[in-house]
Tab-separated table of C-alpha atoms in Angstrom:
chain	number	residue	atom	x	y	z
A	322	UNK	CA	0.000	0.000	0.000
A	323	UNK	CA	1.329	3.433	-0.949
A	324	UNK	CA	1.563	5.755	2.002
A	325	UNK	CA	-0.251	9.045	1.634
A	326	UNK	CA	1.492	12.298	2.464
A	327	UNK	CA	-0.398	14.872	4.488
A	328	UNK	CA	0.583	18.509	4.241
A	329	UNK	CA	0.552	20.219	7.623
A	330	UNK	CA	0.223	23.981	7.786
A	331	UNK	CA	2.721	25.614	10.081
A	332	UNK	CA	1.638	29.222	10.715
A	333	UNK	CA	4.265	29.734	13.404
A	334	UNK	CA	6.989	28.503	11.068
A	335	UNK	CA	5.869	30.943	8.392
A	336	UNK	CA	5.910	33.813	10.896
A	337	UNK	CA	9.455	32.923	11.953
A	338	UNK	CA	10.555	32.887	8.298
A	339	UNK	CA	9.052	36.339	7.776
A	340	UNK	CA	10.759	37.687	10.897
A	341	UNK	CA	14.113	36.399	9.640
A	342	UNK	CA	13.602	38.468	6.484
A	343	UNK	CA	13.165	41.708	8.440
A	344	UNK	CA	15.942	43.832	9.877
A	345	UNK	CA	16.252	47.351	11.265
A	346	UNK	CA	17.366	49.951	8.743
A	347	UNK	CA	20.739	51.523	9.439
A	348	UNK	CA	19.116	54.972	9.441
A	349	UNK	CA	17.296	54.059	12.651
A	350	UNK	CA	19.855	51.958	14.527
A	351	UNK	CA	21.382	54.787	16.570
A	352	UNK	CA	18.061	56.521	17.255
A	353	UNK	CA	16.371	53.332	18.443
A	354	UNK	CA	19.328	52.317	20.622
A	355	UNK	CA	19.731	55.723	22.266
A	356	UNK	CA	15.990	56.164	22.836
A	357	UNK	CA	15.712	52.679	24.375
A	358	UNK	CA	18.574	53.484	26.751
A	359	UNK	CA	16.957	56.815	27.641
A	360	UNK	CA	13.593	55.154	28.361
A	361	UNK	CA	15.279	52.538	30.527
A	362	UNK	CA	17.249	55.189	32.453
A	363	UNK	CA	14.203	57.380	33.083
A	364	UNK	CA	12.145	54.346	34.137
A	365	UNK	CA	14.878	53.464	36.648
A	366	UNK	CA	14.858	57.031	38.039
A	367	UNK	CA	11.069	57.006	38.334
A	368	UNK	CA	11.098	53.723	40.233
A	369	UNK	CA	13.838	54.665	42.664
A	370	UNK	CA	12.771	58.293	42.986
A	371	UNK	CA	8.991	57.948	43.357
A	372	UNK	CA	8.441	54.232	44.101
A	373	UNK	CA	5.211	54.541	42.162
A	374	UNK	CA	3.959	51.574	40.136
A	375	UNK	CA	1.244	53.698	38.510
A	376	UNK	CA	3.643	56.447	37.422
A	377	UNK	CA	6.164	53.904	36.156
A	378	UNK	CA	3.629	51.883	34.147
A	379	UNK	CA	2.068	55.037	32.696
A	380	UNK	CA	5.508	56.181	31.536
A	381	UNK	CA	6.399	52.769	30.069
A	382	UNK	CA	3.079	52.431	28.238
A	383	UNK	CA	3.282	55.883	26.625
A	384	UNK	CA	6.956	55.925	25.700
A	385	UNK	CA	7.170	52.182	25.094
A	386	UNK	CA	4.351	52.476	22.547
A	387	UNK	CA	6.101	55.406	20.878
A	388	UNK	CA	9.319	53.371	20.690
A	389	UNK	CA	7.493	50.416	19.122
A	390	UNK	CA	5.967	52.739	16.511
A	391	UNK	CA	9.470	53.997	15.703
A	392	UNK	CA	10.696	50.402	15.520
A	393	UNK	CA	7.934	49.602	13.024
A	394	UNK	CA	8.855	52.681	10.978
A	395	UNK	CA	12.534	51.693	10.713
A	396	UNK	CA	11.951	48.055	9.786
A	397	UNK	CA	13.731	47.049	6.617
A	398	UNK	CA	12.533	43.821	4.963
A	399	UNK	CA	15.080	41.770	3.033
A	400	UNK	CA	13.560	41.386	-0.423
A	401	UNK	CA	14.608	40.008	-3.787
A	402	UNK	CA	12.693	40.395	-7.023
A	403	UNK	CA	11.811	36.994	-8.482
A	404	UNK	CA	11.961	36.599	-12.242
A	405	UNK	CA	13.459	38.442	-15.200
A	406	UNK	CA	13.559	42.185	-14.505
A	407	UNK	CA	14.383	43.186	-18.102
A	408	UNK	CA	12.013	45.924	-19.354
A	409	UNK	CA	10.173	45.918	-16.009
A	410	UNK	CA	9.798	48.829	-13.604
A	411	UNK	CA	9.225	47.744	-10.004
A	412	UNK	CA	7.846	49.849	-7.170
A	413	UNK	CA	10.611	51.846	-5.463
A	414	UNK	CA	8.622	51.996	-2.219
A	415	UNK	CA	5.877	50.504	-0.094
A	416	UNK	CA	2.690	52.533	-0.102
A	417	UNK	CA	-0.297	53.395	-2.278
A	418	UNK	CA	-0.543	54.568	-5.879
A	419	UNK	CA	-1.798	58.186	-5.882
A	420	UNK	CA	-0.934	59.251	-9.450
A	421	UNK	CA	-0.966	57.410	-12.792
A	422	UNK	CA	-1.088	59.964	-15.586
A	423	UNK	CA	0.691	61.749	-18.388
A	424	UNK	CA	2.418	64.828	-16.976
A	425	UNK	CA	4.670	67.587	-18.256
A	426	UNK	CA	8.196	67.196	-16.892
A	427	UNK	CA	9.919	70.518	-17.575
A	428	UNK	CA	13.015	70.205	-15.415
A	429	UNK	CA	14.922	67.653	-17.518
A	430	UNK	CA	12.816	66.138	-20.304
A	431	UNK	CA	10.727	69.176	-21.318
A	432	UNK	CA	7.995	66.932	-22.634
A	433	UNK	CA	5.266	64.620	-21.403
A	434	UNK	CA	6.107	61.541	-19.342
A	435	UNK	CA	4.133	58.755	-17.715
A	436	UNK	CA	4.136	59.735	-14.058
A	437	UNK	CA	3.532	57.138	-11.354
A	438	UNK	CA	3.512	58.283	-7.728
A	439	UNK	CA	3.559	56.221	-4.541
A	440	UNK	CA	2.524	57.775	-1.224
A	441	UNK	CA	4.104	56.309	1.906
A	442	UNK	CA	2.227	56.700	5.182
A	443	UNK	CA	4.113	56.721	8.516
A	444	UNK	CA	3.142	53.045	8.901
A	445	UNK	CA	4.849	51.954	5.671
A	446	UNK	CA	8.414	50.754	5.255
A	447	UNK	CA	10.369	53.880	4.264
A	448	UNK	CA	13.340	52.280	2.544
A	449	UNK	CA	13.488	53.008	-1.204
A	450	UNK	CA	14.686	50.623	-3.917
A	451	UNK	CA	15.964	51.185	-7.448
A	452	UNK	CA	13.010	50.593	-9.812
A	453	UNK	CA	15.157	49.507	-12.788
A	454	UNK	CA	18.583	48.153	-13.623
A	455	UNK	CA	20.937	50.646	-15.238
A	456	UNK	CA	23.458	53.385	-14.549
A	457	UNK	CA	22.910	56.480	-12.405
A	458	UNK	CA	23.271	59.527	-14.635
A	459	UNK	CA	23.075	62.140	-11.884
A	460	UNK	CA	21.719	62.831	-8.387
A	461	UNK	CA	20.431	66.285	-7.404
A	462	UNK	CA	18.947	67.538	-4.134
A	463	UNK	CA	16.560	70.499	-3.894
A	464	UNK	CA	15.417	72.322	-0.769
A	465	UNK	CA	11.751	73.295	-0.622
A	466	UNK	CA	8.464	73.296	1.244
A	467	UNK	CA	6.742	70.533	3.199
A	468	UNK	CA	3.282	70.299	1.669
A	469	UNK	CA	1.296	67.133	2.267
A	470	UNK	CA	2.995	64.501	0.118
A	471	UNK	CA	-0.122	63.395	-1.785
A	472	UNK	CA	-0.791	66.891	-3.195
A	473	UNK	CA	0.207	67.406	-6.882
A	474	UNK	CA	2.323	70.482	-6.093
A	475	UNK	CA	4.456	68.445	-3.679
A	476	UNK	CA	6.329	66.878	-6.597
A	477	UNK	CA	7.975	70.175	-7.572
A	478	UNK	CA	7.622	72.465	-4.541
A	479	UNK	CA	8.600	70.150	-1.669
A	480	UNK	CA	12.140	69.266	-0.701
A	481	UNK	CA	13.148	66.447	-3.021
A	482	UNK	CA	16.002	64.472	-4.527
A	483	UNK	CA	16.122	63.579	-8.227
A	484	UNK	CA	17.882	60.447	-9.450
A	485	UNK	CA	18.180	59.931	-13.211
A	486	UNK	CA	18.826	56.344	-14.290
A	487	UNK	CA	19.718	55.216	-17.808
A	488	UNK	CA	18.587	51.655	-18.548
A	489	UNK	CA	20.796	49.225	-20.515
A	490	UNK	CA	18.832	50.031	-23.701
A	491	UNK	CA	19.281	53.782	-23.263
A	492	UNK	CA	15.958	54.878	-21.754
A	493	UNK	CA	16.150	57.594	-19.088
A	494	UNK	CA	14.046	57.031	-15.955
A	495	UNK	CA	13.643	59.781	-13.366
A	496	UNK	CA	13.026	58.823	-9.721
A	497	UNK	CA	12.083	61.617	-7.325
A	498	UNK	CA	12.177	61.216	-3.530
A	499	UNK	CA	9.828	63.793	-1.996
A	500	UNK	CA	9.614	64.983	1.600
A	501	UNK	CA	6.108	65.211	3.081
A	502	UNK	CA	4.456	67.382	5.698
A	503	UNK	CA	6.219	65.444	8.473
A	504	UNK	CA	9.335	64.243	6.657
A	505	UNK	CA	12.396	66.353	7.353
A	506	UNK	CA	15.171	64.214	5.963
A	507	UNK	CA	15.766	62.561	2.607
A	508	UNK	CA	18.688	60.146	2.389
A	509	UNK	CA	19.927	59.124	-1.071
A	510	UNK	CA	22.488	56.365	-1.517
A	511	UNK	CA	22.578	56.530	-5.320
A	512	UNK	CA	25.828	57.952	-6.740
A	513	UNK	CA	26.382	59.427	-10.191
A	514	UNK	CA	28.109	57.139	-12.718
A	515	UNK	CA	27.538	54.018	-10.612
A	516	UNK	CA	25.743	50.917	-11.853
A	517	UNK	CA	22.452	50.247	-10.092
A	518	UNK	CA	20.194	47.226	-9.886
A	519	UNK	CA	16.744	46.223	-8.721
A	520	UNK	CA	17.049	44.777	-5.156
A	521	UNK	CA	19.500	47.537	-4.151
A	522	UNK	CA	18.503	50.376	-1.838
A	523	UNK	CA	18.218	53.780	-3.483
A	524	UNK	CA	17.695	55.648	-0.227
A	525	UNK	CA	15.439	56.313	2.751
A	526	UNK	CA	12.865	58.999	3.647
A	527	UNK	CA	11.875	59.683	7.239
A	528	UNK	CA	8.135	59.845	8.095
A	529	UNK	CA	5.267	60.295	5.616
A	530	UNK	CA	6.536	60.953	2.106
A	531	UNK	CA	6.278	60.068	-1.587
A	532	UNK	CA	8.258	58.719	-4.535
A	533	UNK	CA	7.550	59.713	-8.154
A	534	UNK	CA	8.740	57.787	-11.192
A	535	UNK	CA	8.769	59.455	-14.632
A	536	UNK	CA	8.764	57.015	-17.558
A	537	UNK	CA	8.624	57.339	-21.357
A	538	UNK	CA	5.067	57.544	-22.723
A	539	UNK	CA	5.710	54.237	-24.481
A	540	UNK	CA	5.798	52.493	-21.081
A	541	UNK	CA	2.695	50.518	-20.148
A	542	UNK	CA	1.407	50.995	-16.570
A	543	UNK	CA	0.656	47.785	-14.676
A	544	UNK	CA	-1.073	49.316	-11.657
A	545	UNK	CA	-4.228	51.290	-10.877
A	546	UNK	CA	-5.088	54.202	-8.628
A	547	UNK	CA	-5.149	53.461	-4.876
A	548	UNK	CA	-3.475	50.085	-5.425
A	549	UNK	CA	-1.083	49.152	-2.593
A	550	UNK	CA	2.519	48.542	-3.592
A	551	UNK	CA	5.369	46.545	-2.109
A	552	UNK	CA	8.813	47.986	-2.740
A	553	UNK	CA	11.063	45.845	-4.951
A	554	UNK	CA	8.162	43.439	-5.574
A	555	UNK	CA	5.202	45.127	-7.316
A	556	UNK	CA	5.634	45.648	-11.066
A	557	UNK	CA	4.340	49.155	-11.800
A	558	UNK	CA	5.126	49.377	-15.532
A	559	UNK	CA	6.676	47.675	-18.558
A	560	UNK	CA	9.082	49.549	-20.808
A	561	UNK	CA	8.750	49.379	-24.583
């Protein structure tokens, strides 16, 4: 008699695998460590100074919750794009699609481009990935305002960093990291004249923010408005 094989679901095992694929982003390592030490030190002073369980627990609940929110913000999943990435444009960030339209880009291209924008809430992962393979043509940083990131004017008026990438077949792709109403720091790891690849980190934006991608009009969008995206995983367009 042939023995039958029964597949057993292991939810806990799957959770452990997911946890192993998550790390803390280097942008938050020092802040999280120092704040944890500060919370511990203040909690110690409260206990030995006031001997109050209520005061101590109130402090730990409030500041412990804030620390856990910061921990969630700085998480950095380890991801790899599965499949052939040729001619594909993948999402540079976690978030939600807020723009899919033809737009005039008058800073570099001076013509219409397919513009795809991803809004990142404070609860999203804020690491950014390169959306295409290629070579970084230039990186430019611009100071500006801090309008709400989902507003159309945020793309040009807010503080932002522009990264131009030339694909292996010569198509120029513009990626724009945009600061939001709360974001006050844009970090860009991309360097001019360096090769770049999907799966590599392009940068990091602190707090709510947005990333725009400007593509040739011949590119075909693969997403819809309000669709959630996963950085380095969701295909947002196909190049001609």
